[in-house]
Short mmCIF file of C-alpha atoms in Angstrom, two decimals:
data_model
loop_
_atom_site.label_atom_id
_atom_site.label_comp_id
_atom_site.label_asym_id
_atom_site.label_seq_id
_atom_site.Cartn_x
_atom_site.Cartn_y
_atom_site.Cartn_z
CA UNK S 1 169.03 103.44 118.44
CA UNK S 2 166.91 100.80 120.20
CA UNK S 3 166.20 103.16 123.04
CA UNK S 4 165.11 105.96 120.69
CA UNK S 5 162.80 103.57 118.82
CA UNK S 6 161.29 102.33 122.08
CA UNK S 7 160.68 105.92 123.29
CA UNK S 8 159.07 106.93 119.97
CA UNK S 9 156.91 103.79 119.98
CA UNK S 10 155.91 104.36 123.62
CA UNK S 11 154.99 108.00 123.02
CA UNK S 12 153.04 107.09 119.89
CA UNK S 13 151.11 104.44 121.80
CA UNK S 14 150.39 106.85 124.67
CA UNK S 15 149.11 109.50 122.24
CA UNK S 16 146.98 106.96 120.42
CA UNK S 17 145.39 105.66 123.62
CA UNK S 18 144.73 109.14 124.98
CA UNK S 19 143.06 110.14 121.69
CA UNK S 20 140.59 107.26 122.01
CA UNK S 21 139.23 108.52 125.29
CA UNK S 22 136.34 110.92 125.30
CA UNK S 23 134.67 113.33 127.65
CA UNK S 24 132.14 111.46 129.73
CA UNK S 25 128.78 113.08 130.32
CA UNK S 26 127.66 112.72 133.91
CA UNK S 27 124.13 111.97 132.66
CA UNK S 28 125.23 108.89 130.70
CA UNK S 29 123.95 105.62 132.10
CA UNK S 30 126.32 102.84 131.22
CA UNK S 31 124.58 99.95 129.51
CA UNK S 32 121.24 101.79 129.17
CA UNK S 33 119.44 101.29 125.89
CA UNK S 34 115.81 101.89 125.18
CA UNK S 35 113.92 98.63 124.69
CA UNK S 36 113.66 97.48 121.11
CA UNK S 37 110.26 97.62 119.51
CA UNK S 38 108.97 94.20 118.59
CA UNK S 39 107.06 94.31 115.34
CA UNK S 40 103.50 93.02 115.38
CA UNK S 41 103.34 90.59 112.52
CA UNK S 42 100.44 91.09 110.20
CA UNK S 43 98.52 88.31 108.51
CA UNK S 44 100.30 85.99 106.09
CA UNK S 45 99.91 87.36 102.56
CA UNK S 46 100.82 84.08 100.88
CA UNK S 47 103.06 83.52 97.93
CA UNK S 48 102.49 86.30 95.40
CA UNK S 49 99.70 87.84 97.46
CA UNK S 50 97.57 84.71 97.08
CA UNK S 51 97.17 85.37 93.34
CA UNK S 52 97.85 82.81 90.63
CA UNK S 53 99.89 83.51 87.51
CA UNK S 54 96.67 83.47 85.46
CA UNK S 55 95.00 86.02 87.77
CA UNK S 56 98.01 88.32 87.52
CA UNK S 57 98.03 87.94 83.73
CA UNK S 58 94.26 88.67 83.47
CA UNK S 59 94.12 91.53 85.99
CA UNK S 60 97.36 93.08 84.73
CA UNK S 61 96.03 93.08 81.16
CA UNK S 62 99.55 92.91 79.82
CA UNK S 63 99.17 89.85 77.58
CA UNK S 64 101.68 87.06 77.86
CA UNK S 65 103.71 87.31 81.06
CA UNK S 66 106.61 85.15 82.17
CA UNK S 67 107.27 84.49 85.84
CA UNK S 68 110.74 85.87 86.51
CA UNK S 69 110.91 84.94 90.18
CA UNK S 70 108.79 83.75 93.09
CA UNK S 71 110.07 83.55 96.63
CA UNK S 72 108.83 84.08 100.18
CA UNK S 73 108.91 87.87 99.92
CA UNK S 74 108.13 88.71 96.33
CA UNK S 75 107.16 87.80 92.81
CA UNK S 76 107.81 89.36 89.43
CA UNK S 77 106.24 88.78 86.03
CA UNK S 78 107.50 90.35 82.79
CA UNK S 79 106.36 90.58 79.21
CA UNK S 80 109.06 89.79 76.66
CA UNK S 81 111.86 92.20 75.92
CA UNK S 82 113.97 94.80 77.65
CA UNK S 83 112.02 97.63 79.31
CA UNK S 84 108.75 95.78 78.73
CA UNK S 85 105.64 95.65 80.90
CA UNK S 86 105.89 94.06 84.34
CA UNK S 87 103.96 93.26 87.49
CA UNK S 88 105.65 92.97 90.89
CA UNK S 89 104.40 91.86 94.29
CA UNK S 90 106.42 92.36 97.48
CA UNK S 91 105.72 91.64 101.13
CA UNK S 92 107.55 93.53 103.88
CA UNK S 93 107.61 92.16 107.45
CA UNK S 94 108.27 94.67 110.25
CA UNK S 95 109.09 97.41 107.80
CA UNK S 96 107.61 100.91 107.86
CA UNK S 97 105.31 101.71 104.93
CA UNK S 98 106.29 105.38 105.28
CA UNK S 99 109.81 104.55 104.07
CA UNK S 100 108.32 103.05 100.89
CA UNK S 101 106.01 106.04 100.54
CA UNK S 102 109.02 108.38 100.79
CA UNK S 103 110.94 106.39 98.17
CA UNK S 104 107.97 106.44 95.78
CA UNK S 105 107.66 110.21 96.24
CA UNK S 106 111.40 110.65 95.63
CA UNK S 107 111.08 109.10 92.14
CA UNK S 108 108.29 111.47 91.12
CA UNK S 109 105.14 109.57 92.05
CA UNK S 110 102.80 111.41 94.41
CA UNK S 111 101.35 108.99 97.00
CA UNK S 112 97.63 109.28 97.71
CA UNK S 113 96.13 107.74 100.85
CA UNK S 114 93.71 104.92 100.09
CA UNK S 115 91.79 102.16 101.85
CA UNK S 116 91.55 98.59 100.59
CA UNK S 117 89.24 96.20 102.42
CA UNK S 118 89.34 98.37 105.55
CA UNK S 119 93.16 98.57 105.50
CA UNK S 120 95.02 101.86 105.06
CA UNK S 121 97.67 102.33 102.42
CA UNK S 122 98.73 104.48 99.49
CA UNK S 123 98.83 104.41 95.73
CA UNK S 124 101.16 106.44 93.56
CA UNK S 125 100.89 106.99 89.83
CA UNK S 126 103.81 108.34 87.83
CA UNK S 127 103.24 111.46 85.70
CA UNK S 128 103.25 109.43 82.45
CA UNK S 129 100.42 107.18 83.78
CA UNK S 130 102.54 104.12 83.03
CA UNK S 131 103.62 103.00 86.53
CA UNK S 132 101.56 102.53 89.70
CA UNK S 133 102.67 101.41 93.14
CA UNK S 134 99.95 100.42 95.61
CA UNK S 135 100.84 99.45 99.19
CA UNK S 136 98.58 98.26 102.02
CA UNK S 137 99.45 98.38 105.75
CA UNK S 138 98.94 95.19 107.79
CA UNK S 139 99.87 95.86 111.44
CA UNK S 140 103.66 96.47 111.29
CA UNK S 141 103.87 94.84 107.85
CA UNK S 142 102.77 95.92 104.42
CA UNK S 143 102.53 94.51 100.92
CA UNK S 144 102.86 96.26 97.60
CA UNK S 145 101.64 95.62 94.07
CA UNK S 146 103.30 97.50 91.23
CA UNK S 147 102.55 97.60 87.51
CA UNK S 148 104.71 99.16 84.85
CA UNK S 149 103.45 99.42 81.30
CA UNK S 150 107.08 99.63 80.17
CA UNK S 151 108.90 102.08 77.96
CA UNK S 152 106.29 101.99 75.21
CA UNK S 153 103.37 102.62 77.58
CA UNK S 154 100.10 100.85 78.02
CA UNK S 155 98.30 102.19 74.96
CA UNK S 156 94.64 101.76 75.83
CA UNK S 157 95.16 99.82 79.08
CA UNK S 158 93.96 102.73 81.23
CA UNK S 159 95.20 103.71 84.68
CA UNK S 160 97.54 101.02 86.08
CA UNK S 161 96.35 101.90 89.61
CA UNK S 162 92.94 100.43 88.75
CA UNK S 163 94.69 97.15 87.98
CA UNK S 164 96.92 97.14 91.08
CA UNK S 165 93.88 97.92 93.20
CA UNK S 166 92.06 94.81 91.93
CA UNK S 167 95.11 92.72 92.83
CA UNK S 168 95.37 94.31 96.29
CA UNK S 169 91.66 93.71 96.92
CA UNK S 170 92.09 89.99 96.17
CA UNK S 171 95.15 89.82 98.43
CA UNK S 172 93.24 91.43 101.32
CA UNK S 173 90.24 89.13 100.75
CA UNK S 174 92.50 86.06 100.88
CA UNK S 175 94.60 86.98 103.93
CA UNK S 176 95.46 84.03 106.11
#
């Protein structure tokens, strides 16, 4: 019984090890990897794009806003209530803006190429004219401002892209 178990275990191990091997291509170079691209860091965009809470409140035109969070990569302000108006700022280091552009397009917002302070970017307005994302390229980095008028819309607030553009212009002016 021991001998049969040992033979079965040995054969199983031999089959397992032989299955792990693969056909080697004669063109493979062991240990060769293309060099990694080192991202060129853009200018420092500051906390919340160098805008104060009061500037965000005034430019956003959304009335009373509460700061939900502020950290080294982003900020968010919200009006009271679930699904209410909001403003968001985000900074992306070494991240491709095209990935963000693709995501924005995938949720039904058509990105348009823009320029802010000599910097290329895009803005995308949703079909209901209630959400706008505006992103600006800075070397291998980018930042993004986004306004949502919320579920009940912006009433007479106009195009939210006009508001995000004003915020982006101040951010570009204040780059450090």
